[in-house]
CSV table of C-alpha atoms and ligand atoms in Angstrom, one decimal:
chain,number,residue,atom,x,y,z
A,1,MET,CA,5.4,18.7,19.2
A,2,LYS,CA,3.8,15.2,19.9
A,3,ALA,CA,5.1,12.2,18.1
A,4,ILE,CA,5.0,8.5,18.4
A,5,LEU,CA,8.4,7.1,19.5
A,6,VAL,CA,9.6,3.5,19.4
A,7,ARG,CA,12.3,3.1,22.0
A,8,GLU,CA,12.7,-0.7,21.7
A,9,PHE,CA,11.4,-3.2,19.1
A,10,GLY,CA,8.3,-5.2,20.3
A,11,GLY,CA,4.4,-5.5,20.3
A,12,PRO,CA,2.1,-2.5,19.5
A,13,GLU,CA,2.5,-1.3,23.0
A,14,VAL,CA,6.1,-0.1,22.5
A,15,LEU,CA,4.3,2.7,20.4
A,16,LYS,CA,4.3,5.7,22.9
A,17,LEU,CA,3.1,9.1,22.3
A,18,GLU,CA,5.9,11.7,23.5
A,19,GLU,CA,6.7,15.3,23.5
A,20,VAL,CA,9.8,15.8,21.2
A,21,PRO,CA,11.5,19.0,19.8
A,22,THR,CA,9.9,20.1,16.3
A,23,PRO,CA,12.5,19.7,13.7
A,24,LYS,CA,13.9,22.4,11.7
A,25,PRO,CA,14.3,22.0,7.9
A,26,GLY,CA,18.0,22.0,6.8
A,27,ALA,CA,19.1,22.8,3.2
A,28,GLY,CA,17.0,20.7,0.7
A,29,GLN,CA,14.6,19.6,3.3
A,30,VAL,CA,10.7,20.5,3.9
A,31,LEU,CA,8.9,20.5,7.2
A,32,VAL,CA,5.4,19.2,6.7
A,33,ARG,CA,2.4,19.9,9.4
A,34,ILE,CA,0.9,16.4,9.3
A,35,HIS,CA,-2.8,16.2,9.1
A,36,ALA,CA,-3.1,12.5,8.7
A,37,ALA,CA,-0.6,9.6,8.6
A,38,GLY,CA,-1.2,6.3,7.0
A,39,VAL,CA,-0.7,2.9,8.8
A,40,ASN,CA,0.9,0.4,6.7
A,41,PRO,CA,1.5,-3.4,7.5
A,42,TYR,CA,5.1,-2.9,7.1
A,43,ASP,CA,5.0,-0.4,9.9
A,44,THR,CA,4.2,-3.3,12.3
A,45,TYR,CA,6.9,-5.6,11.0
A,46,MET,CA,9.3,-2.7,11.5
A,47,ARG,CA,8.1,-2.0,15.0
A,48,ALA,CA,8.6,-5.6,15.9
A,49,GLY,CA,12.2,-5.6,14.7
A,50,SER,CA,11.5,-8.3,12.0
A,51,TYR,CA,11.6,-6.4,9.0
A,52,ALA,CA,14.5,-6.3,6.4
A,53,VAL,CA,14.8,-2.5,7.0
A,54,LYS,CA,15.8,-1.9,10.7
A,55,PRO,CA,15.6,1.7,11.9
A,56,GLN,CA,17.9,3.1,14.4
A,57,LEU,CA,16.3,3.2,17.8
A,58,PRO,CA,14.5,5.6,19.0
A,59,TYR,CA,12.5,6.3,16.0
A,60,THR,CA,9.2,7.7,14.8
A,61,PRO,CA,7.3,5.3,12.3
A,62,GLY,CA,5.6,6.3,9.1
A,63,SER,CA,6.4,6.9,5.6
A,64,ASP,CA,3.0,8.0,4.4
A,65,GLY,CA,1.7,11.5,5.6
A,66,ALA,CA,-0.4,14.2,4.2
A,67,GLY,CA,-0.5,17.8,5.3
A,68,VAL,CA,0.5,21.4,4.6
A,69,VAL,CA,4.2,22.8,4.2
A,70,GLU,CA,5.2,24.7,7.1
A,71,ALA,CA,8.8,25.7,6.2
A,72,VAL,CA,11.3,24.9,3.8
A,73,GLY,CA,15.1,24.9,4.1
A,74,ASP,CA,17.8,26.5,1.6
A,75,GLY,CA,17.5,25.7,-2.0
A,76,VAL,CA,14.0,24.0,-2.0
A,77,LYS,CA,12.3,24.9,-5.2
A,78,LYS,CA,9.4,22.3,-5.5
A,79,VAL,CA,7.1,23.5,-2.7
A,80,LYS,CA,6.5,26.5,-0.5
A,81,PRO,CA,4.8,27.0,2.9
A,82,GLY,CA,1.0,26.6,2.6
A,83,ASP,CA,1.2,23.9,-0.2
A,84,ARG,CA,-0.7,20.8,0.3
A,85,VAL,CA,1.3,17.8,0.1
A,86,TYR,CA,1.7,13.9,0.6
A,87,THR,CA,4.8,12.3,1.6
A,88,ALA,CA,6.7,9.2,0.2
A,89,LYS,CA,9.1,8.4,2.9
A,90,THR,CA,10.2,11.2,5.4
A,91,VAL,CA,13.3,12.0,7.4
A,92,THR,CA,11.8,11.9,10.8
A,93,GLY,CA,8.6,9.7,10.6
A,94,ALA,CA,5.0,10.6,9.7
A,95,TYR,CA,3.4,9.4,13.1
A,96,ALA,CA,3.9,13.0,14.5
A,97,GLN,CA,2.5,16.6,14.3
A,98,TYR,CA,5.3,17.5,12.0
A,99,ALA,CA,7.7,15.6,9.8
A,100,LEU,CA,10.8,16.5,8.0
A,101,ALA,CA,11.1,15.3,4.6
A,102,LEU,CA,13.5,15.8,1.7
A,103,GLU,CA,12.4,17.9,-1.1
A,104,GLU,CA,12.1,14.8,-3.4
A,105,GLN,CA,9.8,12.9,-0.8
A,106,VAL,CA,7.0,15.5,-0.9
A,107,HIS,CA,4.5,15.7,-3.8
A,108,ALA,CA,1.6,17.8,-4.5
A,109,LEU,CA,-1.7,16.8,-3.1
A,110,PRO,CA,-4.7,17.5,-5.4
A,111,ASP,CA,-7.3,19.7,-3.9
A,112,LYS,CA,-10.1,17.0,-4.1
A,113,ILE,CA,-8.1,14.6,-2.2
A,114,SER,CA,-8.7,15.0,1.5
A,115,PHE,CA,-5.6,14.6,4.1
A,116,GLY,CA,-7.0,11.3,5.3
A,117,GLN,CA,-7.0,10.0,1.8
A,118,GLY,CA,-3.6,11.7,1.1
A,119,ALA,CA,-2.1,9.6,3.9
A,120,GLY,CA,-3.1,6.5,1.9
A,121,VAL,CA,-1.4,7.3,-1.3
A,122,TRP,CA,2.3,6.4,-1.1
A,123,VAL,CA,2.7,2.9,-0.2
A,124,PRO,CA,-0.8,1.4,-1.3
A,125,TYR,CA,-0.8,3.1,-4.6
A,126,GLY,CA,2.9,3.3,-5.2
A,127,THR,CA,2.9,-0.5,-4.9
A,128,ALA,CA,-0.3,-1.0,-7.0
A,129,TYR,CA,1.1,1.1,-9.8
A,130,HIS,CA,4.6,-0.6,-9.7
A,131,ALA,CA,2.9,-4.0,-9.6
A,132,LEU,CA,0.6,-3.3,-12.7
A,133,TYR,CA,2.8,-1.1,-14.7
A,134,HIS,CA,6.2,-2.0,-14.1
A,135,SER,CA,6.2,-5.6,-12.9
A,136,ALA,CA,3.2,-7.3,-14.7
A,137,GLN,CA,3.4,-4.9,-17.7
A,138,ALA,CA,-0.4,-5.1,-17.7
A,139,HIS,CA,-2.3,-3.9,-20.7
A,140,ALA,CA,-6.1,-3.3,-21.5
A,141,SER,CA,-8.2,-6.4,-22.2
A,142,GLU,CA,-6.2,-8.6,-19.9
A,143,THR,CA,-7.8,-10.1,-16.9
A,144,VAL,CA,-6.1,-9.3,-13.3
A,145,LEU,CA,-7.1,-11.1,-10.0
A,146,VAL,CA,-6.5,-8.8,-7.1
A,147,HIS,CA,-6.1,-11.4,-4.5
A,148,GLY,CA,-6.8,-9.4,-1.3
A,149,ALA,CA,-8.6,-6.5,-2.9
A,150,SER,CA,-10.3,-4.9,0.2
A,151,GLY,CA,-7.0,-3.4,1.8
A,152,GLY,CA,-5.0,-0.4,1.0
A,153,VAL,CA,-3.1,-2.0,-2.0
A,154,GLY,CA,-5.7,-4.1,-3.1
A,155,SER,CA,-8.5,-1.3,-3.4
A,156,ALA,CA,-5.8,0.9,-5.1
A,157,ALA,CA,-5.1,-1.8,-7.6
A,158,VAL,CA,-8.8,-2.4,-8.4
A,159,GLN,CA,-9.3,1.3,-9.2
A,160,MET,CA,-6.3,1.5,-11.3
A,161,ALA,CA,-6.7,-1.7,-13.2
A,162,ARG,CA,-10.2,-0.9,-13.9
A,163,ALA,CA,-9.2,2.6,-15.4
A,164,MET,CA,-6.4,0.9,-17.3
A,165,GLY,CA,-9.1,-1.3,-19.2
A,166,LEU,CA,-8.4,-4.8,-17.5
A,167,THR,CA,-11.0,-7.0,-16.6
A,168,VAL,CA,-10.8,-7.1,-12.8
A,169,PHE,CA,-11.4,-9.8,-10.4
A,170,GLY,CA,-11.2,-8.9,-6.6
A,171,THR,CA,-11.3,-11.1,-3.2
A,172,ALA,CA,-12.1,-10.2,0.2
A,173,GLY,CA,-13.0,-12.1,3.3
A,174,THR,CA,-16.1,-10.2,4.7
A,175,GLN,CA,-19.2,-8.9,3.1
A,176,LYS,CA,-18.2,-5.3,3.8
A,177,GLY,CA,-14.9,-6.1,2.1
A,178,LEU,CA,-16.7,-7.6,-0.9
A,179,ASP,CA,-19.1,-4.6,-1.3
A,180,LEU,CA,-16.1,-2.3,-1.1
A,181,VAL,CA,-14.3,-4.1,-3.9
A,182,THR,CA,-17.4,-4.1,-6.1
A,183,ARG,CA,-17.9,-0.3,-5.5
A,184,GLU,CA,-14.3,0.4,-6.3
A,185,GLY,CA,-14.5,-1.2,-9.7
A,186,ALA,CA,-14.2,-4.9,-9.7
A,187,HIS,CA,-16.3,-6.9,-12.4
A,188,HIS,CA,-16.4,-10.0,-10.3
A,189,VAL,CA,-15.8,-10.4,-6.5
A,190,PHE,CA,-15.0,-13.8,-4.7
A,191,ASP,CA,-14.7,-14.7,-0.9
A,192,HIS,CA,-11.3,-15.9,-0.1
A,193,ARG,CA,-12.7,-17.5,3.1
A,194,LYS,CA,-15.2,-19.6,1.0
A,195,ALA,CA,-14.3,-23.2,0.4
A,196,GLY,CA,-14.1,-23.6,-3.5
A,197,TYR,CA,-13.7,-19.9,-4.6
A,198,GLN,CA,-10.8,-20.7,-6.6
A,199,GLU,CA,-13.2,-22.9,-9.0
A,200,GLU,CA,-15.5,-19.9,-9.1
A,201,ILE,CA,-12.8,-17.7,-10.3
A,202,MET,CA,-11.6,-20.3,-13.0
A,203,LYS,CA,-15.2,-20.4,-14.2
A,204,ALA,CA,-15.5,-16.6,-14.3
A,205,ALA,CA,-12.2,-16.6,-16.3
A,206,GLY,CA,-13.9,-18.7,-18.8
A,207,GLY,CA,-11.9,-21.9,-17.9
A,208,SER,CA,-8.7,-20.3,-19.5
A,209,GLY,CA,-7.3,-18.7,-16.4
A,210,VAL,CA,-6.4,-15.1,-15.5
A,211,ASP,CA,-3.4,-13.3,-17.1
A,212,ILE,CA,-2.1,-11.6,-13.8
A,213,ILE,CA,-2.7,-12.1,-10.2
A,214,LEU,CA,-1.6,-9.4,-7.6
A,215,GLU,CA,-1.0,-11.6,-4.5
A,216,MET,CA,-1.2,-10.1,-1.1
A,217,LEU,CA,-0.7,-13.3,0.9
A,218,ALA,CA,1.7,-15.5,-1.0
A,219,ASN,CA,2.5,-18.0,1.8
A,220,VAL,CA,-1.1,-19.1,1.7
A,221,ASN,CA,-2.1,-18.7,-1.9
A,222,LEU,CA,1.0,-19.0,-4.3
A,223,ALA,CA,0.8,-22.9,-4.9
A,224,HIS,CA,-2.8,-22.4,-5.9
A,225,ASP,CA,-2.3,-19.4,-7.7
A,226,LEU,CA,-0.3,-21.0,-10.3
A,227,LYS,CA,-3.2,-23.2,-11.3
A,228,LEU,CA,-5.3,-20.2,-12.0
A,229,LEU,CA,-2.9,-18.6,-14.5
A,230,ALA,CA,-3.6,-18.4,-18.3
A,231,ILE,CA,-0.7,-19.1,-20.8
A,232,ARG,CA,1.9,-16.3,-20.2
A,233,GLY,CA,0.4,-15.5,-16.9
A,234,ARG,CA,2.2,-13.9,-14.1
A,235,VAL,CA,1.8,-13.8,-10.5
A,236,ILE,CA,3.1,-10.6,-8.8
A,237,VAL,CA,4.0,-11.2,-5.1
A,238,ILE,CA,3.3,-8.2,-3.1
A,239,GLY,CA,2.6,-9.6,0.4
A,240,ASN,CA,4.1,-12.6,1.9
A,241,ARG,CA,4.2,-13.7,5.8
A,242,GLY,CA,5.9,-17.2,5.5
A,243,GLU,CA,7.2,-20.0,3.4
A,244,VAL,CA,5.4,-21.9,0.6
A,245,THR,CA,5.8,-25.0,-1.5
A,246,ILE,CA,5.0,-24.6,-5.1
A,247,ASN,CA,5.1,-27.1,-8.1
A,248,PRO,CA,7.2,-25.2,-10.8
A,249,ARG,CA,5.7,-27.8,-13.4
A,250,GLU,CA,2.5,-25.3,-13.0
A,251,LEU,CA,4.6,-22.6,-14.5
A,252,MET,CA,6.3,-24.6,-17.2
A,253,GLY,CA,3.3,-25.8,-19.1
A,254,ARG,CA,1.8,-22.3,-19.1
A,255,ARG,CA,5.2,-20.4,-19.8
A,256,ALA,CA,4.2,-18.3,-16.8
A,257,SER,CA,6.0,-16.5,-14.1
A,258,ILE,CA,6.3,-15.4,-10.6
A,259,ARG,CA,7.7,-11.9,-10.2
A,260,ALA,CA,8.2,-10.0,-6.8
A,261,PHE,CA,9.4,-6.7,-5.5
A,262,THR,CA,9.6,-4.4,-2.6
A,263,LEU,CA,8.7,-0.7,-3.0
A,264,TRP,CA,12.1,-0.1,-1.2
A,265,GLY,CA,14.0,-1.4,-4.3
A,266,ILE,CA,12.7,0.8,-7.1
A,267,THR,CA,14.7,3.0,-9.0
A,268,PRO,CA,14.5,6.8,-8.8
A,269,ALA,CA,13.2,6.8,-12.5
A,270,GLU,CA,10.5,4.4,-11.6
A,271,GLU,CA,9.6,6.5,-8.5
A,272,THR,CA,9.2,9.7,-10.6
A,273,GLU,CA,7.0,7.9,-13.0
A,274,ILE,CA,4.8,6.6,-10.3
A,275,HIS,CA,4.2,9.9,-8.7
A,276,SER,CA,3.3,11.6,-12.1
A,277,GLY,CA,0.9,8.7,-12.8
A,278,LEU,CA,-0.6,8.8,-9.2
A,279,ILE,CA,-1.1,12.6,-9.2
A,280,ALA,CA,-2.7,12.3,-12.7
A,281,GLY,CA,-5.1,9.5,-11.4
A,282,LEU,CA,-5.9,11.5,-8.2
A,283,GLU,CA,-6.7,14.7,-10.1
A,284,ASN,CA,-9.0,12.9,-12.8
A,285,GLY,CA,-11.0,10.8,-10.2
A,286,THR,CA,-9.8,7.3,-11.3
A,287,LEU,CA,-7.8,7.1,-8.0
A,288,ARG,CA,-9.7,7.6,-4.8
A,289,PRO,CA,-8.0,6.2,-1.7
A,290,VAL,CA,-10.5,4.6,0.7
A,291,VAL,CA,-10.3,5.6,4.4
A,292,ARG,CA,-11.8,2.9,6.5
A,293,ASN,CA,-11.3,4.9,9.9
A,294,GLU,CA,-9.2,7.9,11.2
A,295,MET,CA,-7.9,7.3,14.7
A,296,PRO,CA,-6.1,9.8,17.0
A,297,LEU,CA,-2.3,9.5,16.9
A,298,ALA,CA,-2.4,8.5,20.6
A,299,GLU,CA,-4.2,5.2,19.5
A,300,ALA,CA,-1.3,4.0,17.1
A,301,ALA,CA,-1.0,0.9,19.2
A,302,ARG,CA,-4.8,0.1,18.5
A,303,ALA,CA,-4.1,0.8,14.7
A,304,HIS,CA,-1.1,-1.6,14.7
A,305,LYS,CA,-3.5,-4.2,16.1
A,306,GLU,CA,-6.4,-3.7,13.8
A,307,ILE,CA,-4.4,-3.7,10.4
A,308,LEU,CA,-3.3,-7.2,11.0
A,309,GLU,CA,-6.7,-8.5,11.7
A,310,PRO,CA,-9.1,-9.8,9.2
A,311,GLY,CA,-11.9,-7.6,7.7
A,312,ALA,CA,-9.8,-4.9,5.8
A,313,ALA,CA,-12.0,-2.2,4.2
A,314,GLY,CA,-9.5,0.6,2.9
A,315,LYS,CA,-6.9,2.5,5.1
A,316,ILE,CA,-6.4,3.1,8.7
A,317,VAL,CA,-5.0,6.6,9.2
A,318,LEU,CA,-3.9,8.6,12.4
A,319,ILE,CA,-4.8,12.1,13.1
A,320,PRO,CA,-2.2,13.9,15.0
B,401,LIG,P1,-4.3,-4.5,4.2
B,401,LIG,O1,-4.8,-3.2,4.2
B,401,LIG,O2,-4.1,-5.0,5.8
B,401,LIG,O3,-5.1,-5.5,3.5
B,401,LIG,C1,-4.8,-6.9,3.7
B,401,LIG,C2,-5.5,-7.7,2.4
B,401,LIG,O4,-5.2,-9.0,2.6
B,401,LIG,C3,-6.9,-7.6,2.6
B,401,LIG,O5,-7.7,-7.3,1.4
B,401,LIG,C4,-7.3,-9.0,3.2
B,401,LIG,O6,-8.8,-9.3,3.1
B,401,LIG,C5,-6.4,-9.6,2.5
B,401,LIG,N1,-6.3,-11.0,2.8
B,401,LIG,C6,-6.5,-11.7,4.1
B,401,LIG,N2,-6.5,-12.9,4.0
B,401,LIG,C7,-6.2,-13.4,2.7
B,401,LIG,C8,-6.2,-14.7,1.8
B,401,LIG,N3,-6.1,-15.7,2.5
B,401,LIG,N4,-6.0,-14.5,0.6
B,401,LIG,C9,-5.9,-13.3,-0.1
B,401,LIG,N5,-6.1,-12.1,0.6
B,401,LIG,C10,-6.1,-12.1,1.9
B,401,LIG,O7,-2.8,-4.4,3.8
B,401,LIG,P2,-2.1,-3.8,2.4
B,401,LIG,O8,-1.6,-2.5,2.8
B,401,LIG,O9,-3.2,-3.9,1.3
B,401,LIG,O10,-0.9,-4.8,2.0
B,401,LIG,C11,-1.2,-6.2,1.6
B,401,LIG,C12,0.0,-7.0,1.8
B,401,LIG,O11,1.1,-6.4,0.9
B,401,LIG,C13,0.7,-6.9,3.2
B,401,LIG,O12,1.3,-8.2,3.6
B,401,LIG,C14,1.9,-5.8,3.0
B,401,LIG,O13,2.9,-6.2,4.1
B,401,LIG,C15,2.4,-6.2,1.6
B,401,LIG,N6,2.7,-4.9,0.9
B,401,LIG,C16,4.1,-5.0,0.2
B,401,LIG,C17,4.5,-4.1,-0.4
B,401,LIG,C18,5.8,-4.2,-1.2
B,401,LIG,O14,6.5,-3.4,-1.4
B,401,LIG,N7,6.0,-5.5,-1.9
B,401,LIG,C19,3.9,-2.9,-0.4
B,401,LIG,C20,2.7,-2.7,0.2
B,401,LIG,C21,2.4,-3.7,1.0
B,401,LIG,P3,-9.6,-9.5,4.2
B,401,LIG,O15,-9.3,-8.7,5.4
B,401,LIG,O16,-11.1,-8.9,3.6
B,401,LIG,O17,-9.7,-10.9,4.4
């Protein structure tokens, strides 16, 4: 089969399409014929060797795939050959024609969700779910600012928060992104490249601030986020690419908090709950992954460059 292999950490050019043996499922494992693989920002940090999780070389990137079960190993009960599934982590990597996954890493993909969309489920929607339900403990009638709402996680969070009954504010840095955020359900949108946009957010929040901020770029925004919070507000740090200085006094007066997580650290019980919630939302139409573009697997290096450029508008997926 064809697969992307990383033989050394480095720039996008280290992603090479190679011919490798098709894996065989052992006991408790599932072989998935991958129809689409999701590209996430962490794939790029991992490839560069700068991420907290460092795979053994050589490796095939990708935790998020969607496809059809090709074969199952001994003892597998959850799925059978022919089932449509999405993956949440894999054993051998999703940037490939086939991926081996543990039985617990594959989940039913509802019929109305395309494979391209299915490749955008786990990291984006799992993160949005954990941020809103577990970390922020959001509830209907609160206001959430999705700070970076045009990308994979942000667009997922907008749809989810809207369905939960929150008032949703979202930001993007291009008109295309702002249009997407509006289309996916935000009540108010703001351009995070426009000077003074934070004042517009405060005005839209009636001067009293927002209850929750889902932050995609904390090193740039965290210090100012604290000033946008309402009493008992909470910032959930999802994305961060550097250091930042904050004034804790902004938290003290508001009895506010900063919370943070990585999806790698969640408990098995939380993960079980997340998949049940996501599958229900995919089935009932409240969750609709947005695919920005589908690229051939051979163009993984281009996908890794583009995902870090400004102008997000949903997910980039690779088609093997
Ligand atoms: P993505 O699809 O590339 O989207 C990036 C988002 O950040 C876009 O909406 C982009 O908007 C926005 N952005 C750019 N500049 C910004 C600014 N100055 N202020 C606010 N937002 C800005 O990435 P993603 O998959 O949504 O992930 C977002 C971040 O979360 C990444 O850093 C990723 O590594 C991280 N993440 C963390 C976890 C975790 O477990 N903690 C899980 C998933 C993702 P424009 O392009 O429109 O400017």
